[in-house]
Coordinates of C-alpha atoms in Angstrom, one line a residue:
Chain A
M19 CA 40.6 1.5 -41.7
A20 CA 39.3 4.6 -39.9
A21 CA 35.8 3.7 -40.8
R22 CA 36.1 0.3 -39.3
A23 CA 37.6 1.5 -36.1
E24 CA 34.8 4.0 -35.9
A25 CA 32.2 1.2 -36.4
D26 CA 34.0 -0.8 -33.7
L27 CA 33.8 2.0 -31.3
R28 CA 30.1 2.4 -32.1
T29 CA 29.3 -1.2 -31.4
R30 CA 31.3 -1.1 -28.2
L31 CA 29.4 2.0 -27.2
Q32 CA 26.2 0.3 -28.0
N33 CA 27.2 -2.5 -25.7
W34 CA 27.8 -0.1 -22.9
I35 CA 24.7 2.0 -23.3
P36 CA 22.3 -0.5 -21.6
K37 CA 24.5 -0.7 -18.5
L38 CA 24.9 3.0 -18.4
V39 CA 21.2 3.5 -18.6
L40 CA 20.7 1.0 -15.7
S41 CA 23.4 2.4 -13.5
P42 CA 21.8 5.5 -12.0
S43 CA 18.9 3.4 -10.7
L44 CA 21.3 0.8 -9.4
A45 CA 23.5 3.4 -7.8
M46 CA 20.4 4.9 -6.1
I47 CA 19.3 1.5 -4.8
F48 CA 22.7 0.6 -3.6
V49 CA 23.2 3.8 -1.7
F50 CA 19.7 4.6 -0.5
V51 CA 18.6 1.0 0.3
Y52 CA 21.6 -1.2 0.9
G53 CA 24.0 1.5 2.1
F54 CA 21.4 2.8 4.4
I55 CA 20.6 -0.6 5.7
L56 CA 24.3 -1.1 6.6
F57 CA 24.4 2.4 8.2
T58 CA 21.3 1.6 10.4
L59 CA 22.8 -1.8 11.3
Y60 CA 26.0 0.0 12.3
L61 CA 24.0 2.6 14.4
S62 CA 22.3 -0.2 16.2
F63 CA 25.7 -1.1 17.7
T64 CA 26.5 2.5 18.8
D65 CA 25.5 4.8 21.6
S66 CA 23.5 7.1 19.3
R67 CA 20.8 9.0 21.2
M68 CA 19.4 12.2 19.7
L69 CA 21.9 12.2 16.8
P70 CA 24.0 9.4 15.3
S71 CA 27.2 9.0 17.2
F72 CA 29.8 6.4 16.8
G73 CA 30.8 5.0 20.2
W74 CA 30.7 1.2 19.8
V75 CA 28.6 -0.5 22.4
G76 CA 28.3 -4.0 20.9
L77 CA 25.0 -5.7 21.5
E78 CA 23.9 -3.5 24.3
N79 CA 21.0 -1.9 22.4
Y80 CA 19.7 -5.3 21.5
S81 CA 19.8 -6.5 25.1
K82 CA 18.2 -3.3 26.3
L83 CA 15.5 -3.6 23.6
W84 CA 14.5 -7.1 24.6
R85 CA 14.2 -6.1 28.2
L86 CA 11.8 -3.2 27.4
S87 CA 8.2 -4.0 28.2
H88 CA 7.2 -1.5 25.6
W89 CA 8.9 -3.6 22.9
E90 CA 7.4 -6.8 24.2
I91 CA 4.0 -5.2 24.1
S92 CA 4.6 -4.1 20.5
L93 CA 5.6 -7.6 19.5
T94 CA 2.6 -9.2 21.2
N95 CA 0.3 -6.7 19.5
M96 CA 2.0 -7.4 16.2
G97 CA 1.3 -11.1 16.7
I98 CA -2.3 -10.6 17.5
F99 CA -2.8 -8.0 14.8
A100 CA -0.9 -9.8 12.0
G101 CA -2.4 -13.2 12.8
L102 CA -6.0 -11.9 12.8
Y103 CA -5.5 -9.5 9.9
I104 CA -4.1 -12.2 7.6
V105 CA -6.6 -14.9 8.5
V106 CA -9.7 -12.6 8.4
C107 CA -8.7 -10.9 5.2
T108 CA -8.0 -14.3 3.5
V109 CA -11.3 -15.8 4.7
I110 CA -13.4 -12.8 3.7
G111 CA -11.5 -12.3 0.4
L112 CA -11.9 -16.0 -0.6
M113 CA -15.6 -16.0 0.4
L114 CA -16.4 -12.9 -1.6
A115 CA -14.4 -14.1 -4.6
I116 CA -16.2 -17.5 -4.6
F117 CA -19.6 -15.7 -4.2
L118 CA -18.8 -13.1 -6.9
D119 CA -17.8 -15.9 -9.2
Q120 CA -21.4 -17.4 -9.3
K121 CA -22.4 -15.4 -12.4
I122 CA -23.7 -12.6 -10.2
R123 CA -25.8 -9.9 -11.7
G124 CA -24.2 -6.5 -10.9
E125 CA -20.7 -7.9 -10.4
G126 CA -19.4 -4.9 -12.3
V127 CA -20.9 -2.6 -9.6
L128 CA -19.9 -4.7 -6.6
R129 CA -16.3 -5.2 -7.5
P130 CA -15.3 -1.5 -7.4
L131 CA -17.2 -1.0 -4.2
Y132 CA -15.2 -3.8 -2.5
L133 CA -11.9 -2.4 -3.9
Y134 CA -12.1 1.3 -3.4
P135 CA -10.8 1.4 0.2
M136 CA -7.4 0.3 -1.2
A137 CA -7.1 3.6 -3.0
L138 CA -7.5 5.6 0.2
S139 CA -4.9 6.7 2.7
F140 CA -4.9 5.1 6.1
I141 CA -5.0 8.6 7.6
V142 CA -8.3 9.2 5.8
T143 CA -9.9 5.9 6.7
G144 CA -8.5 6.1 10.2
T145 CA -10.2 9.4 10.7
A146 CA -13.6 7.9 9.7
W147 CA -13.2 4.7 11.8
K148 CA -12.0 6.5 14.9
W149 CA -15.2 8.5 14.8
F150 CA -17.4 5.6 14.0
L151 CA -16.0 3.5 16.8
D152 CA -16.1 6.3 19.4
P153 CA -18.8 5.4 22.0
G154 CA -19.8 9.0 22.5
I155 CA -20.7 10.0 18.9
G156 CA -20.3 6.8 16.8
L157 CA -22.0 3.5 16.6
E158 CA -22.9 3.1 20.3
N159 CA -24.5 6.5 20.4
T160 CA -26.5 5.9 17.2
M161 CA -27.8 2.6 18.5
H162 CA -28.9 4.3 21.7
L163 CA -30.8 6.9 19.7
W164 CA -32.4 4.2 17.6
G165 CA -33.8 2.8 20.9
W166 CA -31.3 0.0 21.7
E167 CA -30.4 1.5 25.1
S168 CA -28.3 -1.4 26.4
F169 CA -26.0 -1.5 23.3
S170 CA -22.4 -1.1 24.3
F171 CA -19.4 -0.9 22.0
N172 CA -16.4 0.9 23.5
W173 CA -13.5 -1.3 22.3
I174 CA -11.5 1.6 21.1
K175 CA -11.4 3.0 24.7
D176 CA -10.6 -0.4 26.2
R177 CA -7.0 -1.6 26.6
N178 CA -7.9 -5.2 26.0
Y179 CA -10.0 -4.7 22.9
A180 CA -8.5 -1.6 21.1
I181 CA -6.2 -3.8 19.0
Y182 CA -9.2 -5.4 17.4
C183 CA -10.3 -2.0 16.2
L184 CA -7.1 -1.8 14.3
V185 CA -7.8 -5.2 12.8
L186 CA -11.3 -4.1 11.8
A187 CA -10.1 -1.0 10.0
A188 CA -7.2 -2.8 8.3
V189 CA -9.4 -5.7 7.2
W190 CA -11.9 -3.1 5.8
Q191 CA -9.0 -1.6 3.8
T192 CA -7.5 -4.7 2.2
S193 CA -10.0 -7.5 2.2
G194 CA -11.4 -6.3 -1.2
F195 CA -8.0 -6.4 -2.7
V196 CA -7.5 -10.0 -1.5
M197 CA -10.9 -10.8 -3.1
A198 CA -9.5 -9.5 -6.4
M199 CA -6.5 -11.8 -6.1
F200 CA -8.6 -14.8 -5.5
L201 CA -11.1 -13.9 -8.2
A202 CA -8.3 -13.7 -10.7
G203 CA -7.2 -17.2 -9.6
L204 CA -10.8 -18.5 -9.8
R205 CA -11.2 -17.2 -13.3
G206 CA -8.0 -19.0 -14.4
I207 CA -9.5 -22.4 -13.4
D208 CA -10.5 -24.7 -16.3
N209 CA -14.3 -25.1 -16.3
E210 CA -14.1 -28.4 -18.3
I211 CA -12.6 -30.2 -15.3
L212 CA -15.5 -28.9 -13.1
K213 CA -18.1 -30.0 -15.6
A214 CA -16.5 -33.5 -15.8
A215 CA -16.6 -33.8 -12.0
Q216 CA -20.1 -32.6 -11.9
M217 CA -21.1 -35.4 -14.3
D218 CA -19.6 -37.8 -11.9
G219 CA -22.0 -36.5 -9.3
A220 CA -19.6 -34.4 -7.1
S221 CA -21.3 -31.9 -4.8
N222 CA -20.5 -28.2 -4.9
W223 CA -18.9 -28.4 -1.5
N224 CA -16.6 -31.2 -2.7
L225 CA -15.8 -29.4 -5.9
Y226 CA -14.5 -26.5 -3.9
R227 CA -12.8 -28.5 -1.3
R228 CA -11.1 -31.0 -3.6
I229 CA -10.6 -29.3 -6.9
I230 CA -10.9 -25.5 -6.8
I231 CA -9.4 -24.4 -3.6
P232 CA -6.3 -26.6 -4.0
Q233 CA -5.7 -24.9 -7.4
L234 CA -5.6 -21.5 -5.7
R235 CA -2.4 -22.2 -4.0
P236 CA -0.4 -19.5 -5.8
A237 CA -3.1 -16.9 -4.9
F238 CA -3.0 -18.0 -1.2
L239 CA 0.8 -17.6 -1.2
S240 CA 0.7 -14.2 -2.8
A241 CA -2.0 -13.0 -0.5
F242 CA 0.0 -14.2 2.5
V243 CA 3.2 -12.5 1.4
I244 CA 1.4 -9.2 0.6
L245 CA -0.6 -9.2 3.8
A246 CA 2.3 -10.1 6.1
H247 CA 4.4 -7.4 4.5
L248 CA 1.5 -4.8 4.9
A249 CA 1.0 -5.9 8.5
I250 CA 4.6 -5.4 9.6
K251 CA 4.7 -2.0 7.9
T252 CA 1.4 -0.8 9.6
F253 CA 2.1 2.7 10.9
D254 CA -0.3 5.3 9.6
L255 CA -3.4 3.5 10.7
V256 CA -2.2 3.3 14.3
I257 CA -1.3 7.0 14.3
A258 CA -4.7 8.0 12.8
L259 CA -6.9 5.6 14.8
T260 CA -5.5 5.2 18.3
G261 CA -2.1 7.0 18.5
G262 CA -0.8 3.7 20.0
G263 CA -3.2 3.9 23.0
P264 CA -5.1 3.6 25.2
G265 CA -1.9 3.4 27.2
R266 CA 0.3 1.2 24.9
A267 CA -2.5 -1.1 23.9
T268 CA -2.0 -0.6 20.2
E269 CA 1.7 0.1 19.9
L270 CA 3.3 -1.8 17.0
P271 CA 7.0 -2.2 16.1
A272 CA 6.7 0.6 13.5
T273 CA 5.4 3.1 16.0
F274 CA 7.9 1.9 18.6
M275 CA 10.8 2.5 16.2
Y276 CA 9.4 6.0 15.4
S277 CA 8.9 7.1 18.9
Y278 CA 12.2 5.8 20.2
T279 CA 14.2 7.3 17.3
F280 CA 12.5 10.7 16.9
T281 CA 10.8 11.6 20.2
R282 CA 12.6 9.7 22.9
N283 CA 16.1 10.3 21.6
Q284 CA 17.1 6.6 21.9
M285 CA 18.3 6.3 18.3
G286 CA 20.5 3.2 19.0
I287 CA 17.5 1.3 20.3
G288 CA 15.3 2.6 17.5
A289 CA 17.9 1.3 15.0
A290 CA 18.0 -2.1 16.6
S291 CA 14.3 -2.4 16.4
A292 CA 14.4 -1.4 12.7
V293 CA 17.0 -4.1 12.1
I294 CA 14.7 -6.7 13.7
M295 CA 11.8 -5.6 11.5
L296 CA 13.9 -5.9 8.4
M297 CA 15.0 -9.4 9.4
T298 CA 11.4 -10.5 9.9
I299 CA 10.4 -9.2 6.5
A300 CA 13.5 -10.7 4.8
A301 CA 12.7 -14.1 6.3
I302 CA 9.3 -14.0 4.5
M303 CA 10.3 -12.2 1.3
I304 CA 13.6 -13.7 0.3
P305 CA 12.4 -17.3 -0.1
Y306 CA 9.4 -16.0 -2.0
L307 CA 11.4 -13.7 -4.4
Y308 CA 14.0 -16.4 -4.9
A309 CA 11.4 -18.9 -6.0
E310 CA 9.6 -16.3 -8.2
L311 CA 12.8 -15.3 -10.0
R312 CA 14.0 -18.8 -10.5
E313 CA 10.8 -19.9 -12.1
R314 CA 10.8 -16.9 -14.5
K315 CA 14.2 -17.6 -15.9
Chain B
M1 CA -8.9 -12.9 -20.8
A2 CA -12.2 -13.8 -22.5
A3 CA -13.0 -16.0 -19.5
A4 CA -12.6 -13.0 -17.2
T5 CA -16.2 -11.9 -17.4
Q6 CA -17.8 -15.3 -17.1
G7 CA -18.2 -17.0 -13.8
T8 CA -17.6 -20.6 -12.7
A9 CA -19.4 -23.6 -14.2
I10 CA -20.7 -24.4 -10.7
R11 CA -24.5 -24.3 -10.5
T12 CA -26.3 -23.2 -7.4
G13 CA -29.9 -23.6 -6.1
R14 CA -32.3 -20.7 -5.4
V15 CA -31.9 -20.7 -1.6
A16 CA -28.1 -20.6 -2.0
R17 CA -28.3 -17.8 -4.5
T18 CA -30.5 -15.7 -2.3
F19 CA -28.0 -16.2 0.6
I20 CA -25.1 -15.3 -1.7
Y21 CA -26.7 -12.1 -2.9
L22 CA -27.5 -11.2 0.7
V23 CA -23.9 -11.6 1.9
L24 CA -22.6 -9.7 -1.1
L25 CA -24.9 -6.8 -0.4
L26 CA -24.1 -6.8 3.3
F27 CA -20.4 -6.5 2.5
A28 CA -21.1 -3.7 -0.1
L29 CA -22.8 -1.8 2.8
F30 CA -19.8 -2.5 5.1
Y31 CA -17.4 -1.1 2.5
M32 CA -19.5 1.9 1.8
L33 CA -20.2 2.8 5.5
P34 CA -17.2 4.9 6.4
L35 CA -17.4 6.9 3.1
Y36 CA -21.1 7.5 3.7
V37 CA -20.5 8.6 7.3
M38 CA -17.8 11.0 6.2
L39 CA -19.8 12.5 3.3
V40 CA -23.1 12.9 5.2
N41 CA -21.4 14.5 8.2
S42 CA -19.2 16.8 6.2
V43 CA -22.3 18.8 5.0
K44 CA -23.9 19.1 8.4
P45 CA -23.5 22.0 10.9
L46 CA -21.5 21.0 14.0
S47 CA -24.5 21.3 16.3
E48 CA -26.3 18.6 14.4
I49 CA -23.3 16.2 14.7
T50 CA -22.8 16.7 18.4
G51 CA -26.5 16.1 18.9
G52 CA -25.9 12.5 17.6
G53 CA -27.3 10.6 14.7
M54 CA -24.3 10.1 12.5
M55 CA -26.3 8.1 10.0
N56 CA -29.0 10.7 9.5
L57 CA -29.1 13.0 6.4
P58 CA -28.5 16.6 7.3
E59 CA -31.4 18.8 8.3
I60 CA -29.6 21.8 7.2
W61 CA -27.2 21.3 4.3
T62 CA -24.0 23.4 4.4
V63 CA -20.8 23.6 2.4
E64 CA -19.2 25.7 5.1
P65 CA -17.1 22.8 6.6
W66 CA -15.6 22.2 3.1
R67 CA -14.7 25.9 2.7
K68 CA -13.2 25.9 6.1
A69 CA -11.2 22.8 5.6
W70 CA -9.9 24.0 2.3
S71 CA -8.9 27.6 3.1
E72 CA -9.4 28.5 6.8
A73 CA -8.6 25.7 9.2
Q74 CA -5.7 26.0 11.5
I75 CA -3.1 23.5 10.4
G76 CA 0.3 24.9 11.2
V77 CA 0.9 28.3 12.7
Q78 CA -1.3 30.1 10.2
P79 CA -5.0 29.4 9.5
T80 CA -4.3 28.5 5.9
G81 CA -6.6 25.5 5.5
L82 CA -5.4 22.4 3.6
K83 CA -5.0 24.3 0.4
P84 CA -1.2 24.9 0.5
Y85 CA -0.6 21.3 1.6
F86 CA -2.7 20.0 -1.2
W87 CA -0.4 21.8 -3.6
N88 CA 2.6 20.5 -1.8
S89 CA 1.4 17.0 -2.5
I90 CA 0.8 17.8 -6.2
K91 CA 4.3 19.2 -6.5
M92 CA 5.7 16.1 -4.8
V93 CA 3.6 13.5 -6.7
V94 CA 3.9 14.8 -10.3
P95 CA 7.7 14.8 -10.7
A96 CA 8.2 11.7 -8.5
V97 CA 5.7 9.7 -10.6
A98 CA 7.1 10.9 -13.9
M99 CA 10.7 10.2 -13.1
S100 CA 10.2 6.9 -11.5
T101 CA 8.0 5.7 -14.4
I102 CA 10.5 6.8 -17.0
L103 CA 13.4 5.1 -15.2
G104 CA 11.3 2.0 -14.6
A105 CA 10.6 1.8 -18.4
L106 CA 14.2 2.1 -19.3
N107 CA 15.3 -0.4 -16.6
G108 CA 12.6 -2.9 -17.7
Y109 CA 13.8 -2.5 -21.3
V110 CA 17.5 -3.2 -20.4
L111 CA 16.6 -6.1 -18.1
T112 CA 14.6 -7.9 -20.8
K113 CA 16.1 -6.9 -24.2
W114 CA 19.7 -6.2 -23.4
R115 CA 20.4 -9.0 -20.9
F116 CA 23.8 -9.5 -19.4
R117 CA 25.4 -11.7 -16.9
G118 CA 24.1 -11.2 -13.4
D119 CA 21.0 -9.2 -14.5
T120 CA 18.6 -11.4 -12.6
I121 CA 20.6 -10.9 -9.4
L122 CA 20.5 -7.1 -9.9
F123 CA 16.8 -7.2 -10.5
G124 CA 16.3 -9.3 -7.4
L125 CA 18.2 -6.7 -5.4
M126 CA 15.9 -4.0 -6.8
L127 CA 12.9 -6.0 -6.1
F128 CA 13.8 -6.7 -2.5
A129 CA 14.2 -3.0 -2.1
C130 CA 10.4 -2.6 -2.7
F131 CA 9.6 -4.6 0.4
I132 CA 11.9 -3.3 3.1
P133 CA 10.3 -1.8 6.1
F134 CA 11.1 1.9 5.6
Q135 CA 12.0 2.2 9.3
I136 CA 15.4 0.8 8.3
V137 CA 16.2 3.8 6.1
L138 CA 14.6 6.6 8.1
I139 CA 17.6 7.7 10.2
P140 CA 20.3 7.8 7.4
M141 CA 17.7 9.4 5.0
A142 CA 17.1 12.2 7.5
R143 CA 20.8 12.8 7.7
V144 CA 21.3 12.8 4.0
L145 CA 18.4 15.1 3.3
G146 CA 19.9 17.4 5.9
V147 CA 23.3 17.4 4.3
L148 CA 21.9 18.0 0.9
G149 CA 19.8 20.9 2.2
L150 CA 16.6 19.2 1.2
A151 CA 15.2 18.5 4.7
G152 CA 11.6 19.7 5.1
S153 CA 11.3 20.5 1.4
T154 CA 9.1 19.0 -1.3
W155 CA 12.1 18.2 -3.4
G156 CA 13.5 16.1 -0.6
L157 CA 10.3 14.0 -0.7
V158 CA 10.5 13.8 -4.5
L159 CA 13.9 12.2 -4.1
V160 CA 12.7 9.8 -1.4
H161 CA 9.7 8.6 -3.4
L162 CA 11.7 8.3 -6.6
V163 CA 14.3 6.1 -4.9
Y164 CA 11.8 3.8 -3.2
G165 CA 9.5 3.7 -6.2
I166 CA 11.9 2.5 -8.8
G167 CA 11.8 -1.1 -7.7
F168 CA 8.0 -1.3 -8.4
T169 CA 8.1 0.5 -11.7
T170 CA 11.0 -1.6 -12.9
L171 CA 9.1 -4.8 -11.9
Y172 CA 6.0 -3.7 -13.9
F173 CA 7.9 -2.8 -17.1
R174 CA 10.1 -5.8 -16.9
N175 CA 7.2 -8.2 -16.7
Y176 CA 5.5 -6.4 -19.5
Y177 CA 8.4 -6.2 -21.8
A178 CA 9.3 -9.8 -21.2
A179 CA 6.3 -10.7 -23.3
F180 CA 7.3 -8.4 -26.1
P181 CA 8.8 -10.2 -29.1
T182 CA 12.6 -10.0 -28.9
E183 CA 12.9 -10.8 -32.6
L184 CA 11.5 -7.3 -33.4
V185 CA 14.3 -5.8 -31.4
R186 CA 17.0 -7.9 -33.0
A187 CA 15.7 -7.2 -36.5
A188 CA 15.8 -3.4 -35.8
Q189 CA 19.3 -3.8 -34.4
I190 CA 20.4 -5.5 -37.7
D191 CA 18.9 -2.6 -39.6
G192 CA 21.2 -0.4 -37.6
A193 CA 18.8 1.1 -35.1
G194 CA 20.5 2.1 -31.8
F195 CA 19.5 1.5 -28.2
F196 CA 17.3 4.6 -27.8
Q197 CA 15.9 4.4 -31.3
I198 CA 14.6 0.9 -30.6
F199 CA 13.1 2.0 -27.3
W200 CA 11.5 5.1 -28.7
R201 CA 10.2 3.7 -32.0
I202 CA 9.3 0.1 -31.1
L203 CA 8.7 -0.5 -27.4
L204 CA 7.4 2.8 -26.2
P205 CA 4.5 3.0 -28.7
S206 CA 3.0 -0.2 -27.2
S207 CA 3.7 0.6 -23.6
G208 CA 0.5 2.5 -22.9
P209 CA -1.3 -0.1 -20.7
I210 CA 1.7 -0.7 -18.4
A211 CA 2.5 3.0 -18.2
V212 CA -1.0 3.6 -16.9
V213 CA -0.5 0.9 -14.3
S214 CA 2.8 2.2 -13.2
I215 CA 1.5 5.8 -13.0
I216 CA -1.6 4.8 -11.0
W217 CA 0.3 2.6 -8.6
Q218 CA 2.9 5.3 -8.0
F219 CA 0.4 8.1 -7.7
T220 CA -1.7 6.3 -5.0
N221 CA 1.3 5.2 -3.1
I222 CA 3.0 8.5 -3.0
W223 CA -0.1 10.5 -2.5
N224 CA -1.1 8.3 0.5
D225 CA 2.3 8.1 2.1
F226 CA 2.5 9.3 5.6
L227 CA 5.7 8.0 7.2
F228 CA 8.1 9.8 4.9
G229 CA 6.1 13.0 5.0
A230 CA 5.9 13.0 8.7
S231 CA 9.6 12.2 9.2
F232 CA 11.1 14.6 6.6
A233 CA 8.7 17.4 6.0
A234 CA 6.6 18.2 9.1
G235 CA 6.4 22.0 8.7
N236 CA 5.2 24.1 5.7
G237 CA 6.5 21.6 3.2
A238 CA 4.2 18.9 4.6
P239 CA 2.1 16.8 2.2
M240 CA -1.6 16.5 2.4
T241 CA -1.7 13.4 4.6
V242 CA 0.4 14.9 7.3
A243 CA -1.6 18.2 7.2
L244 CA -4.8 16.2 7.5
N245 CA -3.5 14.3 10.5
N246 CA -2.5 17.6 12.1
L247 CA -5.9 19.0 11.5
V248 CA -7.7 16.0 13.0
Q249 CA -5.4 15.5 16.0
S250 CA -5.1 19.2 16.9
S251 CA -6.2 19.4 20.5
T252 CA -6.9 23.2 20.7
G253 CA -10.5 24.4 20.7
V254 CA -13.7 22.7 19.8
K255 CA -13.3 19.5 17.6
E256 CA -15.0 20.4 14.4
Y257 CA -15.8 17.0 13.1
N258 CA -17.6 18.2 10.0
V259 CA -14.4 20.1 9.0
H260 CA -12.3 17.0 9.7
F261 CA -14.5 14.9 7.4
A262 CA -14.5 17.5 4.6
G263 CA -10.7 17.6 4.9
A264 CA -10.5 13.8 4.8
I265 CA -12.5 13.6 1.7
L266 CA -10.4 16.4 0.1
A267 CA -7.3 14.3 0.9
A268 CA -9.0 11.2 -0.7
T269 CA -10.4 12.9 -3.8
P270 CA -7.3 12.7 -6.1
T271 CA -6.8 9.0 -5.5
L272 CA -10.5 8.3 -5.7
L273 CA -10.7 10.2 -9.0
V274 CA -7.8 8.2 -10.4
Y275 CA -9.4 5.1 -9.2
I276 CA -12.8 5.9 -10.7
V277 CA -11.3 7.0 -14.1
A278 CA -8.9 4.1 -14.4
G279 CA -10.0 1.6 -11.8
R280 CA -9.8 -1.4 -14.0
Y281 CA -6.1 -0.7 -14.8
F282 CA -5.6 -0.1 -11.1
V283 CA -6.8 -3.6 -10.2
R284 CA -4.6 -5.1 -12.9
G285 CA -1.7 -3.1 -11.6
L286 CA -2.1 -4.4 -8.1
M287 CA -2.4 -7.9 -9.5
A288 CA 0.8 -7.4 -11.5
G289 CA 2.6 -6.5 -8.3
S290 CA 1.5 -9.7 -6.5
V291 CA 0.2 -12.5 -8.7
K292 CA 2.6 -13.8 -11.3
G293 CA 2.0 -11.8 -14.4

């Protein structure tokens, strides 16, 4: 009897172990992610300034936020930056992947060269780009020394063009990674179908347009999700490259939130802007994750 | 994966091929350019840089900027160079990577081989946590670190990176273990092996590839983090990225560009090394995080 009871206890214990093992991670996620989200959400309805305080002000922070020209500029910049960044990265990534897929000699050398920027910190690459784009010492100066006196390239100092410098540096950082995603997709395509279509006399252009690119749909979707998510999170690059300037020309929501929360002592407004950032990402990620998890079941 | 090395069946003419090679080479130059500029200018004396000619090789080669960046430059109050901050980053990265990878492996094991009702929902919640904009947790995290007495310390950052890294490591191990034959686990169970025995003897020995992926992913992300470092450890406990930013942005005195570049390369070296040594796994790891595995 005792032996059986002991065996019973052991099986029951065995059933509990997996859940026990999972629970510390789950507890951390629930507290540090979801608990914190609720806390920030709550703060966005309070009169918190330098420190969290709990005077309820309803939607006041949100209405203030939407009246701030600083926030409006951040959002406009985000639109320009994210739109261009996603499109240019996708186009370059797809083009390089298709080109690299043509039985290229030296593919093994080129691929890592395209990809290594992804391993670097934005603070590192921002330092390099800032210098390269600076008219006084960078590209413009070099061109003048090389004899092209009329060459002018001062985007980083120009309110209207500085945002494109961000796009340039960000595209440099991630387009190689997008290339790798498309290349993996291309390598998964069945060559037999292509051979058959070739026999029927289809041109290369039509092969890509009609057969190959449509089959890359999952890679397009993944690239979009990853790039959109990276774009909304962009913070270090702005700090290293432009510091948000000239003026506010390169402020993004992430830098807005940081400065309102930690340097301008407007924590309530900072929290409200963080909530809006989260909702934007959730609108993109939740349908994607839902579809992914359902398929995997 | 046999097809992975061979290209498409598409055939191209000679003109098209020349064009393709040209474009590929141009992009290779584009990607190499910033690294080249940094390297070349980090071994020049300052006078040569301010004289212009950023693409030129140095006339006088010098390692002085490197020495200065490492052990002399003014970062905080003291002219310590980047050295102490480099060690801060190492002390932050090693425990955070080790702990998040171990927990990720155990979570992946539970979520694939010991499934229970609602496990997919729990995994979904963990996965979504990977993608939140970290701005949403900055304020409460600063409070909690303060309450725990970890504000400004390396251990505080270890905790932060552990918490926000678990989602990714769990994702990797879950996808990897999902392909591992469950029959082996059931057979071992019938033979009386327990939860940890099965993990230790059966799954762990074949987990090498995915462990490498998880370690590389976590290492690069944590080493390169700036937001958490700047928010929670701005002083002496600052990691390398924050220190480098302080060095480059400091407005006092002459801007020593050569020292900045040497510092930037110092900050990039660990991740570049990891990438060179295990780059192929790195790519696969990035893919596993995005494309369906």
